[in-house]
Short mmCIF file of C-alpha atoms in Angstrom, two decimals:
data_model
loop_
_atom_site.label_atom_id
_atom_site.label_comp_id
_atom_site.label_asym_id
_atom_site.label_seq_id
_atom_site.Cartn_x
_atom_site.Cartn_y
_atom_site.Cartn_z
CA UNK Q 27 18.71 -9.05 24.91
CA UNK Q 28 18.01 -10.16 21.49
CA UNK Q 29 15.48 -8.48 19.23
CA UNK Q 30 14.75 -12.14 17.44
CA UNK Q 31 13.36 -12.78 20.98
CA UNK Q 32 11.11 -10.17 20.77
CA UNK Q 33 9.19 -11.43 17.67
CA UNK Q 34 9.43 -15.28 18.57
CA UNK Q 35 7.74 -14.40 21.67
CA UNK Q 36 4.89 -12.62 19.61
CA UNK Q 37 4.59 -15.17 17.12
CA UNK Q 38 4.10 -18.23 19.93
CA UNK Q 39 1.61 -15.85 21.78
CA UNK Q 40 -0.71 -15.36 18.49
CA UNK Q 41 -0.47 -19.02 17.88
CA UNK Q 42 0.35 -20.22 21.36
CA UNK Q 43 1.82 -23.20 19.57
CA UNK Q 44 5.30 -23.52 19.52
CA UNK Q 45 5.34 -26.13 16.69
CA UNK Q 46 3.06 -23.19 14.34
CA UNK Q 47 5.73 -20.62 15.90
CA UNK Q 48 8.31 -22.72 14.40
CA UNK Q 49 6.82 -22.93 11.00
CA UNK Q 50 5.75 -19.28 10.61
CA UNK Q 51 9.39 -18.11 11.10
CA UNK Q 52 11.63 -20.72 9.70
CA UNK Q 53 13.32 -21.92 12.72
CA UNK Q 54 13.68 -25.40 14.72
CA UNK Q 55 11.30 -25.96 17.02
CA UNK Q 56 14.28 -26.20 19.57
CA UNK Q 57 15.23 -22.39 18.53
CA UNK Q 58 11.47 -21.37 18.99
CA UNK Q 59 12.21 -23.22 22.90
CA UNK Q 60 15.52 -21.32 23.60
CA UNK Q 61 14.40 -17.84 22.74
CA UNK Q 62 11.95 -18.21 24.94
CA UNK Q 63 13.39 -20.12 27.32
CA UNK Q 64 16.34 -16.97 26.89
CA UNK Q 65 13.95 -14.15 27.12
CA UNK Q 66 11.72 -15.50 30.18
CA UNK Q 67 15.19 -15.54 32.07
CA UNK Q 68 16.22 -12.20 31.11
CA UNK Q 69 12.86 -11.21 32.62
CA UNK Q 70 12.75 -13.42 35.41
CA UNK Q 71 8.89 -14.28 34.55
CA UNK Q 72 7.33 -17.30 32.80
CA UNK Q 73 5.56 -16.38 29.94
CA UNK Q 74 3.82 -19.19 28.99
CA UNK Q 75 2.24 -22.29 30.85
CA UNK Q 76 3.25 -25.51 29.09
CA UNK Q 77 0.88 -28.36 29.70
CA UNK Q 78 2.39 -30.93 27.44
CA UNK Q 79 2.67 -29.82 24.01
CA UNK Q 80 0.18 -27.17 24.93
CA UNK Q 81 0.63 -24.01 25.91
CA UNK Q 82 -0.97 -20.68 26.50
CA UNK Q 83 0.57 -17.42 28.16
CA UNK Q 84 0.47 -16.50 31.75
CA UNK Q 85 -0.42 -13.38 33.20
CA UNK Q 86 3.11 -11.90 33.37
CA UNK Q 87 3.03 -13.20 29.24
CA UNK Q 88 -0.41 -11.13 28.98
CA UNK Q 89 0.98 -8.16 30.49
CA UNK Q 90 4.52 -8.15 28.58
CA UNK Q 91 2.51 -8.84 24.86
CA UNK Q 92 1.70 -5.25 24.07
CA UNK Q 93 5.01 -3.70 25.27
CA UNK Q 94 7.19 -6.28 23.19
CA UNK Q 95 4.37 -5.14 20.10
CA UNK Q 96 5.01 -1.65 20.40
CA UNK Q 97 9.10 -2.56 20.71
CA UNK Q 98 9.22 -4.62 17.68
CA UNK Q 99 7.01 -1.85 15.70
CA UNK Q 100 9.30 1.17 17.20
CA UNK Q 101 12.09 -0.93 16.13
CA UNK Q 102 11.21 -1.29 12.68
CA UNK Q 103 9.71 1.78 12.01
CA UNK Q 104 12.88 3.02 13.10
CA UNK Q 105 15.39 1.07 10.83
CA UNK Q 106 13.48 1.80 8.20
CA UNK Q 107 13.57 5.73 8.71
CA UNK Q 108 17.16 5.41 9.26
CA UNK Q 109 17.67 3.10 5.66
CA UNK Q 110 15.35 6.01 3.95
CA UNK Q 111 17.97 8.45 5.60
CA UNK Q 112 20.81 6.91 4.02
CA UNK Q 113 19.20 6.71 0.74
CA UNK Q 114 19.17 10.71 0.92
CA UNK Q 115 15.35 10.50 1.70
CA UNK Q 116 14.31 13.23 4.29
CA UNK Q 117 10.51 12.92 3.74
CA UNK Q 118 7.89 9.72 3.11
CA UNK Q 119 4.65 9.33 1.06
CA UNK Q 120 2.49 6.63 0.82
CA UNK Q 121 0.03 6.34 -1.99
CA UNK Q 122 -3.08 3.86 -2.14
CA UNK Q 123 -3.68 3.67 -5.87
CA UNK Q 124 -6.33 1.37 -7.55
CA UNK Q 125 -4.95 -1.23 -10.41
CA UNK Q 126 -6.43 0.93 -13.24
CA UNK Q 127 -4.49 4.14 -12.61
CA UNK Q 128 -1.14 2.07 -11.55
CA UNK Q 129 -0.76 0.53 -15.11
CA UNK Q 130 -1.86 3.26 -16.56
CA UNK Q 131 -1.23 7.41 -16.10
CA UNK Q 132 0.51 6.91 -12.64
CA UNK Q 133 3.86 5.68 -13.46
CA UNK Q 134 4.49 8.56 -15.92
CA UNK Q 135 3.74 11.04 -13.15
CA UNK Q 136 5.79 9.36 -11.03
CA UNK Q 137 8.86 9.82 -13.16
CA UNK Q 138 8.77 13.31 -13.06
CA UNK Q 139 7.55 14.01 -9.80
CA UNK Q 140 10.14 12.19 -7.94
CA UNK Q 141 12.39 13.92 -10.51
CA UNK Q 142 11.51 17.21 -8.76
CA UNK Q 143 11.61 15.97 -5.12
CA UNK Q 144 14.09 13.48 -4.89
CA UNK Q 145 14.99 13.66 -1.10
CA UNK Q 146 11.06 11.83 -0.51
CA UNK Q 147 10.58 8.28 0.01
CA UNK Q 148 7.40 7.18 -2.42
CA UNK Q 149 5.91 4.43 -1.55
CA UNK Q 150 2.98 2.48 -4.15
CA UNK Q 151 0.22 -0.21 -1.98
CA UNK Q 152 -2.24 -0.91 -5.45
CA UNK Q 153 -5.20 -2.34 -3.51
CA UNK Q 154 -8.84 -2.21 -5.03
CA UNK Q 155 -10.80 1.20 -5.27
CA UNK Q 156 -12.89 -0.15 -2.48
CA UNK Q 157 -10.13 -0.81 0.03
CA UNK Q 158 -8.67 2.82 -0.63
CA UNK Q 159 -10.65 4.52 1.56
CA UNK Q 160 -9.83 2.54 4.56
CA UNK Q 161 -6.41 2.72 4.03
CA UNK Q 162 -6.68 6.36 4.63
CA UNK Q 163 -8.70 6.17 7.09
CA UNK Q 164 -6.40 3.72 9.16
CA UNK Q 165 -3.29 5.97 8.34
CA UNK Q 166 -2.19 3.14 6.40
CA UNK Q 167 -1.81 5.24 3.15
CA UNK Q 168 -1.06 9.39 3.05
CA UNK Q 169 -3.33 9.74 -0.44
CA UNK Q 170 -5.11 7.58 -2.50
CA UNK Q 171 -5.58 7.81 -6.15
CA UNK Q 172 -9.15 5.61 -6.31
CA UNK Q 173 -12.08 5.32 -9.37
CA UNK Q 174 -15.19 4.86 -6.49
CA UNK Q 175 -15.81 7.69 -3.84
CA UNK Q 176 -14.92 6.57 0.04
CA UNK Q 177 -17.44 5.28 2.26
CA UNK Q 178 -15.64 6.79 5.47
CA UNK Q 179 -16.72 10.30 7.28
CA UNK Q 180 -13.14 11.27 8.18
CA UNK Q 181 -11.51 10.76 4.60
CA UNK Q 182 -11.58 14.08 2.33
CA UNK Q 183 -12.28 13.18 -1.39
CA UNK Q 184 -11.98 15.39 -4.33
CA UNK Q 185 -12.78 14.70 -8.28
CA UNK Q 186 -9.17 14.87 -9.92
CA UNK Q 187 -10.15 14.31 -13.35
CA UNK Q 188 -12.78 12.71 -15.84
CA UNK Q 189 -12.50 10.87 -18.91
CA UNK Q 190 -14.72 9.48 -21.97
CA UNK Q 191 -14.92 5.87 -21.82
CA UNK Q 192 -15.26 3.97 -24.83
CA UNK Q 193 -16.68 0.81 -26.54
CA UNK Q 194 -13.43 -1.54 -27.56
CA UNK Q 195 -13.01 -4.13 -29.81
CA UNK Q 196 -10.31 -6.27 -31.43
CA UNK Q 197 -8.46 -5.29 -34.42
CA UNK Q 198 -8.89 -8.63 -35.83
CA UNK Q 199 -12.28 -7.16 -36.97
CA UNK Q 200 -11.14 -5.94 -40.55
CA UNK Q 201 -12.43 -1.80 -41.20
CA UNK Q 202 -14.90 0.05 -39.07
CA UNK Q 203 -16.99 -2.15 -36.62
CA UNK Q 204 -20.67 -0.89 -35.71
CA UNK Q 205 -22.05 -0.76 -31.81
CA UNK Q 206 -24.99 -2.82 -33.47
CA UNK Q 207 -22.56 -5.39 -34.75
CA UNK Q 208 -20.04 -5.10 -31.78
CA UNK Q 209 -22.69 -6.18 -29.31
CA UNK Q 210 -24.76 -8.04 -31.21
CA UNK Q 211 -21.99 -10.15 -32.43
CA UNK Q 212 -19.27 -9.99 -29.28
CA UNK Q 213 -19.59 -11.11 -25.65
CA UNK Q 214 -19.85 -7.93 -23.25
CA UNK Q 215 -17.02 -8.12 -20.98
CA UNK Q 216 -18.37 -6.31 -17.25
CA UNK Q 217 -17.36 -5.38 -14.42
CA UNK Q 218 -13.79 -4.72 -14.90
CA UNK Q 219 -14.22 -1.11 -13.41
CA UNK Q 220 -16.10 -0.58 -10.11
CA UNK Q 221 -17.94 2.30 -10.79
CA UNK Q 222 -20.04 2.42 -13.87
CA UNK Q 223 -21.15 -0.91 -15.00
CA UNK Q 224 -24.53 -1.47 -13.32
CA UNK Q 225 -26.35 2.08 -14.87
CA UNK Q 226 -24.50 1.09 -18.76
CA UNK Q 227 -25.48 -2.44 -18.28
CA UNK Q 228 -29.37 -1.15 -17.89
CA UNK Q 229 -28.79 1.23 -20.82
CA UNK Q 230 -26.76 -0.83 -23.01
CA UNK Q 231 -29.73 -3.69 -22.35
CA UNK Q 232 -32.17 -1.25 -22.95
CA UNK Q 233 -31.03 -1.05 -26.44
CA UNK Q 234 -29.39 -4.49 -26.61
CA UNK Q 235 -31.88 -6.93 -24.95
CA UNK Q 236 -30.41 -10.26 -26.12
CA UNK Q 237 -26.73 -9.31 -25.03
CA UNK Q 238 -24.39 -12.10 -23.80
CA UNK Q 239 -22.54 -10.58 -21.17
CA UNK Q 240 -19.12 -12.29 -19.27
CA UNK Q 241 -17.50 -10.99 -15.84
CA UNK Q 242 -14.08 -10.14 -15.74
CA UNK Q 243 -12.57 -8.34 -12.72
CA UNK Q 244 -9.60 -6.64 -13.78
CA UNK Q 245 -9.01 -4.01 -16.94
CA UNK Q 246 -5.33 -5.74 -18.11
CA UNK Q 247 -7.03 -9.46 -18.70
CA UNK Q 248 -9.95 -7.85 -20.64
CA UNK Q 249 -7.83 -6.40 -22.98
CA UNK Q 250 -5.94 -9.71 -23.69
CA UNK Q 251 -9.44 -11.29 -24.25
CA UNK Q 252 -10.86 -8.40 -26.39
CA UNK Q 253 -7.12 -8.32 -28.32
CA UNK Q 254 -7.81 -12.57 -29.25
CA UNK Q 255 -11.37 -11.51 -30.57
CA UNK Q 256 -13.68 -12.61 -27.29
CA UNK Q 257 -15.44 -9.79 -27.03
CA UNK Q 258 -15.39 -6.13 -26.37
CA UNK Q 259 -15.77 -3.85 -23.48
CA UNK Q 260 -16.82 -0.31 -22.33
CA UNK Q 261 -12.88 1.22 -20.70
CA UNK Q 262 -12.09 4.39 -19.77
CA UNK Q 263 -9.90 5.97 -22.48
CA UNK Q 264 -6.25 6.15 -21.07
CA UNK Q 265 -6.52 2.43 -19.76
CA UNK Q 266 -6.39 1.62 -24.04
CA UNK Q 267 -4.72 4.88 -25.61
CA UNK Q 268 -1.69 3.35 -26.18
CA UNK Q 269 -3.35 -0.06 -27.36
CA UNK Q 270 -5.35 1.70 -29.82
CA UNK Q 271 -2.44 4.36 -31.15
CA UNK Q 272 -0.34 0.94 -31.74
CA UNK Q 273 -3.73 -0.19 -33.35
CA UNK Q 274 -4.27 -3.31 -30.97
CA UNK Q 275 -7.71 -2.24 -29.66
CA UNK Q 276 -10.11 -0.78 -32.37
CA UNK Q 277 -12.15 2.65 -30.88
CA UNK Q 278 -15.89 1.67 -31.35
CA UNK Q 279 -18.06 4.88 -32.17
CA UNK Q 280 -21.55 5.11 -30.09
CA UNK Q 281 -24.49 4.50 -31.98
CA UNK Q 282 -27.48 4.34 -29.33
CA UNK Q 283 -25.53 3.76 -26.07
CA UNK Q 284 -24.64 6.97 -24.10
CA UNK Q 285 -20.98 6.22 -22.95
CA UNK Q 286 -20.23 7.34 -19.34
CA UNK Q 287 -17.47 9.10 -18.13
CA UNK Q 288 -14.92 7.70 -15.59
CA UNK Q 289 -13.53 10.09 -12.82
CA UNK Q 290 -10.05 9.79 -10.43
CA UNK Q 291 -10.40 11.07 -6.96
CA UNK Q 292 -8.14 11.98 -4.43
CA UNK Q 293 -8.68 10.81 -1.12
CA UNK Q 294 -7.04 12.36 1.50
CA UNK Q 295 -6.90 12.70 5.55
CA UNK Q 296 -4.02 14.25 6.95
CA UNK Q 297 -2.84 17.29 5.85
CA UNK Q 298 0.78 17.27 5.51
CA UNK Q 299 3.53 19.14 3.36
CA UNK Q 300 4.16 15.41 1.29
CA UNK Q 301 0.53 15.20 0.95
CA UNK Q 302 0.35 19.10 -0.18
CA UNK Q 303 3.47 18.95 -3.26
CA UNK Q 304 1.51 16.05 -4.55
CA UNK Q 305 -1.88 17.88 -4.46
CA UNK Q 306 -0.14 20.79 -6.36
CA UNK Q 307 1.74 18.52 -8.65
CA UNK Q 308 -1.10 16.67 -9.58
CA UNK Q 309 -3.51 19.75 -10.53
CA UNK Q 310 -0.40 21.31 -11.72
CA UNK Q 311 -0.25 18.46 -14.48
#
């Protein structure tokens, strides 16, 4: 029995197309035929009706699907605990974490955390805030560090920190730049965090009425845009401390606009001991 049998079986019975089959894992179509051909003997059960270049599975290939899924999954979920094992990893945790806190705080706390528990695996999935939540929910992820609060019942959420968040500008602007002339002057660059942008959009109009405004979705490109002088943005302090200490980004002060505040929670569903040292580490920071 050969465990590439397993998952050519499970590829032609998602696609039941041998020629797709053949494509989605690299082999011959002839190779697809023979380790099927191989494993329907070694069951003594066809698996699949062929009807010219069609073909769709049988019952006995209905009724051996799932058990081959859960085989190939045991399988790999096994080599993979026993390749953590001989790394010296005795323990595994998986963190969800949205793209603003992976470039910017996380790694650091990484460093040193893993410092002080080397035998655990970490694993990093940066998906958007709004996927976070079901990756806990699904089991998919152990925690997840995430700037929006879940949607789902079952997933335990709790306020890890808050920051100022500022209005940025480019240092290409020579001395102190106004919030008058900074969005009188600049584009507004939105929606590159997914919490706070529709309430300071209404307050920053309210002020601001003939604002040009451009969408960007992600924190790292509007920096490079505000850094080349195309506008400014509202960010949450640590996403530009460095920028602005290495005087990339110029610190705007608030004039009429009240600046929000940006929070980190920790979502959470299981309660394990990984989950638990990187509760305490993280409040312990």
């Amino acid at each position: 029995m050969d465990i590439k049998w397993f998952k050519t079986f499970i590829i032609c019975a998602k696609f039941e197309n041998f020629r797709r089959a053949s494509e989605e894992l690299f082999l011959t179509q002839p190779a697809v035929t023979k380790h099927i051909k191989r494993l329907e003997e070694h069951l003594n059960s066809q698996l699949f009706n062929r009807i010219g270049k069609n073909v769709n599975l049988t019952q006995a290939g209905y009724k051996f699907l799932p058990y081959a899924m859960e085989f190939i999954e045991t399988y790999e979920r096994g080599m993979e605990h026993f390749e953590s094992w001989k790394q010296g990893y005795h323990r595994k945790l998986a963190i969800a974490a949205a793209p603003q806190i992976a470039s910017s705080f996380l790694p650091s706390l990484l460093r040193v955390f893993m410092d002080e528990n080397s035998d655990m695996e970490v694993s990093i999935d940066v998906i958007k805030s709004y996927e976070i939540g079901d990756a806990i929910s699904s089991g998919r992820a152990d925690i997840g560090l995430s700037k929006v609060k879940p949607l789902q019942a079952n997933v335990e959420v709790e306020a890890f920190e808050e920051e100022r968040v500022i209005l940025v500008g480019s240092t290409r602007h020579t001395g102190a730049m106004a919030e008058s002339e900074a969005l009188t002057s600049y584009r507004l660059i939105t929606h590159n965090h997914p919490d706070y942008w529709d309430s300071l959009l209404n307050e920053i109009k309210r002020h601001y009425p003939m604002i040009r405004t451009m969408e960007v979705n992600q924190i790292e490109g509007t920096k490079k845009l505000i850094e080349n002088g195309l506008g400014v943005s509202y960010l949450p302090y640590s996403m530009v401390e460095d920028e602005i200490t290495s005087n990339q980004l110029l610190e705007i002060q608030p004039e009429k606009v009240s600046t929000p505040t940006s929070a980190t929670y920790i979502l959470t569903r299981v309660d394990t001991y990984e989950v638990n040292r990187f509760m305490q580490f993280l409040k312990g920071t």
